[in-house]
């Protein structure tokens, strides 16, 4: 079995609008395996990743970084092959000298669940650190912060005209994380 593949340059690929004319995340890549590059409103590269279901990944990224998801370029492959996917990803990063978007802290914002502890108001921090006397109390504070942050994210998506249904995992809210279910 070979892992050789013609790797198209990122510049040669077509831009797709992240959100279609109906306010939905582009569904052309639902269930498709491949590498994708996300661009902001000015078509400046923001993130490169790969996935076994590009559509689901695009939904996750939109929730995590809504201000950066306006355009996408995609290269699909037929069968999952991590080496091929990593080679395409690496080639695109080199092509675009995108070392800043490979840094661990930056990449985590795109790939990890949202940690609401980082988004607490001073009042919420005080409630969490001093008023919540046990784990149940801390869990309640985290769940309330998660709900507030969720509403803020949904508000931003609504402003963007996004109609795609997003549902956050309720169990993760109790530990202060937001991720799509």
mmCIF file of C-alpha atoms in Angstrom:
data_model
loop_
_atom_site.group_PDB
_atom_site.id
_atom_site.type_symbol
_atom_site.label_atom_id
_atom_site.label_comp_id
_atom_site.label_asym_id
_atom_site.label_seq_id
_atom_site.Cartn_x
_atom_site.Cartn_y
_atom_site.Cartn_z
ATOM 1 C CA UNK A 1 0.000 0.000 0.000
ATOM 2 C CA UNK A 2 1.344 3.396 -0.890
ATOM 3 C CA UNK A 3 0.839 6.704 0.876
ATOM 4 C CA UNK A 4 1.821 8.697 -2.199
ATOM 5 C CA UNK A 5 -0.765 11.188 -3.358
ATOM 6 C CA UNK A 6 -0.687 14.266 -5.507
ATOM 7 C CA UNK A 7 -0.942 17.051 -2.978
ATOM 8 C CA UNK A 8 -2.678 20.078 -4.445
ATOM 9 C CA UNK A 9 -1.412 23.447 -3.325
ATOM 10 C CA UNK A 10 -3.765 25.245 -1.008
ATOM 11 C CA UNK A 11 -3.668 28.244 -3.365
ATOM 12 C CA UNK A 12 -5.024 26.078 -6.214
ATOM 13 C CA UNK A 13 -8.170 25.040 -4.334
ATOM 14 C CA UNK A 14 -11.551 26.751 -4.474
ATOM 15 C CA UNK A 15 -12.875 28.837 -1.582
ATOM 16 C CA UNK A 16 -16.229 27.707 -0.197
ATOM 17 C CA UNK A 17 -18.377 29.952 1.967
ATOM 18 C CA UNK A 18 -18.398 28.496 5.489
ATOM 19 C CA UNK A 19 -22.071 29.402 5.860
ATOM 20 C CA UNK A 20 -24.298 28.828 2.835
ATOM 21 C CA UNK A 21 -27.112 31.060 1.602
ATOM 22 C CA UNK A 22 -29.569 29.346 3.959
ATOM 23 C CA UNK A 23 -27.479 30.026 7.054
ATOM 24 C CA UNK A 24 -26.246 26.449 7.290
ATOM 25 C CA UNK A 25 -22.678 25.229 7.729
ATOM 26 C CA UNK A 26 -21.588 24.000 4.295
ATOM 27 C CA UNK A 27 -22.808 20.404 4.106
ATOM 28 C CA UNK A 28 -20.916 19.412 0.931
ATOM 29 C CA UNK A 29 -18.339 17.598 3.057
ATOM 30 C CA UNK A 30 -20.647 15.752 5.444
ATOM 31 C CA UNK A 31 -19.204 12.299 6.091
ATOM 32 C CA UNK A 32 -16.129 13.099 3.949
ATOM 33 C CA UNK A 33 -12.549 12.401 5.026
ATOM 34 C CA UNK A 34 -9.939 15.010 4.273
ATOM 35 C CA UNK A 35 -7.888 18.067 5.069
ATOM 36 C CA UNK A 36 -9.377 21.531 5.335
ATOM 37 C CA UNK A 37 -8.134 25.082 5.751
ATOM 38 C CA UNK A 38 -10.229 27.736 7.475
ATOM 39 C CA UNK A 39 -9.976 31.407 6.568
ATOM 40 C CA UNK A 40 -11.296 34.562 8.182
ATOM 41 C CA UNK A 41 -13.475 37.197 6.505
ATOM 42 C CA UNK A 42 -10.436 38.633 4.663
ATOM 43 C CA UNK A 43 -9.431 35.148 3.425
ATOM 44 C CA UNK A 44 -6.406 35.018 5.730
ATOM 45 C CA UNK A 45 -5.528 31.468 6.781
ATOM 46 C CA UNK A 46 -6.567 30.743 10.372
ATOM 47 C CA UNK A 47 -6.354 26.970 10.813
ATOM 48 C CA UNK A 48 -5.474 23.763 8.977
ATOM 49 C CA UNK A 49 -6.766 20.409 10.167
ATOM 50 C CA UNK A 50 -7.965 17.009 9.025
ATOM 51 C CA UNK A 51 -10.963 14.920 9.912
ATOM 52 C CA UNK A 52 -12.920 11.751 9.285
ATOM 53 C CA UNK A 53 -16.037 13.936 8.961
ATOM 54 C CA UNK A 54 -15.147 17.404 7.744
ATOM 55 C CA UNK A 55 -18.685 18.738 8.253
ATOM 56 C CA UNK A 56 -18.735 17.834 11.963
ATOM 57 C CA UNK A 57 -15.289 19.360 12.428
ATOM 58 C CA UNK A 58 -16.380 22.569 10.701
ATOM 59 C CA UNK A 59 -19.369 22.816 13.072
ATOM 60 C CA UNK A 60 -17.079 22.387 16.093
ATOM 61 C CA UNK A 61 -14.656 25.023 14.827
ATOM 62 C CA UNK A 62 -17.477 27.481 14.144
ATOM 63 C CA UNK A 63 -18.642 27.191 17.755
ATOM 64 C CA UNK A 64 -15.100 27.499 19.137
ATOM 65 C CA UNK A 65 -13.889 30.322 16.852
ATOM 66 C CA UNK A 66 -16.947 31.946 15.211
ATOM 67 C CA UNK A 67 -15.102 35.176 14.382
ATOM 68 C CA UNK A 68 -12.521 33.279 12.304
ATOM 69 C CA UNK A 69 -14.689 30.948 10.206
ATOM 70 C CA UNK A 70 -15.805 32.563 6.945
ATOM 71 C CA UNK A 71 -14.151 30.555 4.150
ATOM 72 C CA UNK A 72 -12.880 27.005 3.781
ATOM 73 C CA UNK A 73 -10.793 25.059 1.280
ATOM 74 C CA UNK A 74 -10.947 21.271 1.291
ATOM 75 C CA UNK A 75 -9.113 18.264 -0.113
ATOM 76 C CA UNK A 76 -10.965 14.995 0.411
ATOM 77 C CA UNK A 77 -9.572 11.467 0.229
ATOM 78 C CA UNK A 78 -11.444 8.200 -0.233
ATOM 79 C CA UNK A 79 -10.096 6.109 2.667
ATOM 80 C CA UNK A 80 -8.799 7.179 6.066
ATOM 81 C CA UNK A 81 -5.021 7.352 5.994
ATOM 82 C CA UNK A 82 -3.378 9.409 8.737
ATOM 83 C CA UNK A 83 -0.052 9.629 6.877
ATOM 84 C CA UNK A 84 -1.685 11.064 3.760
ATOM 85 C CA UNK A 85 -3.757 13.505 5.825
ATOM 86 C CA UNK A 86 -0.722 14.650 7.825
ATOM 87 C CA UNK A 87 1.341 15.079 4.643
ATOM 88 C CA UNK A 88 -1.300 17.306 3.066
ATOM 89 C CA UNK A 89 -1.672 19.302 6.274
ATOM 90 C CA UNK A 90 2.102 19.751 6.553
ATOM 91 C CA UNK A 91 2.449 20.753 2.879
ATOM 92 C CA UNK A 92 -0.226 23.429 3.247
ATOM 93 C CA UNK A 93 1.402 24.774 6.405
ATOM 94 C CA UNK A 94 4.779 24.991 4.664
ATOM 95 C CA UNK A 95 3.208 26.589 1.584
ATOM 96 C CA UNK A 96 1.719 29.291 3.769
ATOM 97 C CA UNK A 97 4.594 29.601 6.263
ATOM 98 C CA UNK A 98 1.901 29.191 8.895
ATOM 99 C CA UNK A 99 4.043 28.415 11.911
ATOM 100 C CA UNK A 100 1.931 30.583 14.205
ATOM 101 C CA UNK A 101 -1.147 28.399 13.718
ATOM 102 C CA UNK A 102 0.713 25.225 14.683
ATOM 103 C CA UNK A 103 1.632 26.437 18.154
ATOM 104 C CA UNK A 104 0.039 24.237 20.800
ATOM 105 C CA UNK A 105 -1.820 26.983 22.681
ATOM 106 C CA UNK A 106 -3.312 28.338 19.470
ATOM 107 C CA UNK A 107 -4.282 24.939 18.100
ATOM 108 C CA UNK A 108 -6.014 24.003 21.374
ATOM 109 C CA UNK A 109 -8.513 26.832 20.914
ATOM 110 C CA UNK A 110 -9.592 25.197 17.670
ATOM 111 C CA UNK A 111 -9.465 21.535 18.696
ATOM 112 C CA UNK A 112 -10.286 21.297 22.418
ATOM 113 C CA UNK A 113 -13.620 21.874 24.145
ATOM 114 C CA UNK A 114 -14.121 25.430 25.396
ATOM 115 C CA UNK A 115 -12.961 25.706 29.028
ATOM 116 C CA UNK A 116 -15.363 28.189 30.597
ATOM 117 C CA UNK A 117 -13.100 28.683 33.633
ATOM 118 C CA UNK A 118 -10.976 30.897 31.369
ATOM 119 C CA UNK A 119 -14.076 32.999 30.582
ATOM 120 C CA UNK A 120 -15.368 33.574 34.113
ATOM 121 C CA UNK A 121 -16.296 37.074 35.211
ATOM 122 C CA UNK A 122 -14.678 38.300 38.464
ATOM 123 C CA UNK A 123 -17.977 37.625 40.236
ATOM 124 C CA UNK A 124 -18.143 34.070 38.882
ATOM 125 C CA UNK A 125 -14.530 33.446 39.907
ATOM 126 C CA UNK A 126 -15.344 34.647 43.401
ATOM 127 C CA UNK A 127 -18.400 32.371 43.578
ATOM 128 C CA UNK A 128 -16.344 29.418 42.329
ATOM 129 C CA UNK A 129 -13.329 29.966 44.590
ATOM 130 C CA UNK A 130 -14.947 31.205 47.790
ATOM 131 C CA UNK A 131 -18.704 30.684 47.889
ATOM 132 C CA UNK A 132 -18.894 27.153 46.487
ATOM 133 C CA UNK A 133 -17.915 25.096 49.517
ATOM 134 C CA UNK A 134 -18.014 21.632 47.954
ATOM 135 C CA UNK A 135 -17.770 19.906 44.582
ATOM 136 C CA UNK A 136 -21.515 20.134 44.026
ATOM 137 C CA UNK A 137 -21.415 23.897 44.567
ATOM 138 C CA UNK A 138 -18.449 24.279 42.226
ATOM 139 C CA UNK A 139 -20.235 22.150 39.633
ATOM 140 C CA UNK A 140 -23.312 24.403 39.818
ATOM 141 C CA UNK A 141 -21.182 27.517 39.312
ATOM 142 C CA UNK A 142 -19.422 25.908 36.330
ATOM 143 C CA UNK A 143 -22.740 24.841 34.807
ATOM 144 C CA UNK A 144 -24.100 28.390 35.116
ATOM 145 C CA UNK A 145 -20.956 29.867 33.564
ATOM 146 C CA UNK A 146 -21.193 27.296 30.752
ATOM 147 C CA UNK A 147 -24.814 28.283 30.130
ATOM 148 C CA UNK A 148 -23.872 31.972 29.982
ATOM 149 C CA UNK A 149 -20.999 31.315 27.571
ATOM 150 C CA UNK A 150 -23.244 29.037 25.479
ATOM 151 C CA UNK A 151 -25.805 31.843 25.165
ATOM 152 C CA UNK A 152 -23.056 34.268 24.113
ATOM 153 C CA UNK A 153 -21.836 31.835 21.429
ATOM 154 C CA UNK A 154 -25.382 31.239 20.165
ATOM 155 C CA UNK A 155 -25.883 35.011 20.041
ATOM 156 C CA UNK A 156 -22.756 35.466 17.914
ATOM 157 C CA UNK A 157 -23.895 32.676 15.582
ATOM 158 C CA UNK A 158 -27.351 34.227 15.299
ATOM 159 C CA UNK A 159 -25.760 37.600 14.401
ATOM 160 C CA UNK A 160 -23.844 35.799 11.652
ATOM 161 C CA UNK A 161 -27.131 34.395 10.341
ATOM 162 C CA UNK A 162 -26.253 30.807 11.232
ATOM 163 C CA UNK A 163 -29.276 28.486 11.265
ATOM 164 C CA UNK A 164 -27.390 25.208 11.755
ATOM 165 C CA UNK A 165 -28.605 23.451 14.889
ATOM 166 C CA UNK A 166 -25.922 23.222 17.563
ATOM 167 C CA UNK A 167 -26.379 21.271 20.754
ATOM 168 C CA UNK A 168 -23.834 21.261 23.509
ATOM 169 C CA UNK A 169 -23.101 18.171 25.583
ATOM 170 C CA UNK A 170 -24.940 18.805 28.890
ATOM 171 C CA UNK A 171 -22.709 16.458 30.909
ATOM 172 C CA UNK A 172 -19.590 18.459 30.057
ATOM 173 C CA UNK A 173 -21.123 21.703 31.335
ATOM 174 C CA UNK A 174 -20.889 20.370 34.897
ATOM 175 C CA UNK A 175 -17.099 20.266 34.598
ATOM 176 C CA UNK A 176 -16.909 23.638 32.877
ATOM 177 C CA UNK A 177 -16.490 22.497 29.280
ATOM 178 C CA UNK A 178 -18.505 23.277 26.176
ATOM 179 C CA UNK A 179 -18.402 20.893 23.256
ATOM 180 C CA UNK A 180 -20.972 19.867 20.696
ATOM 181 C CA UNK A 181 -22.854 16.651 21.278
#
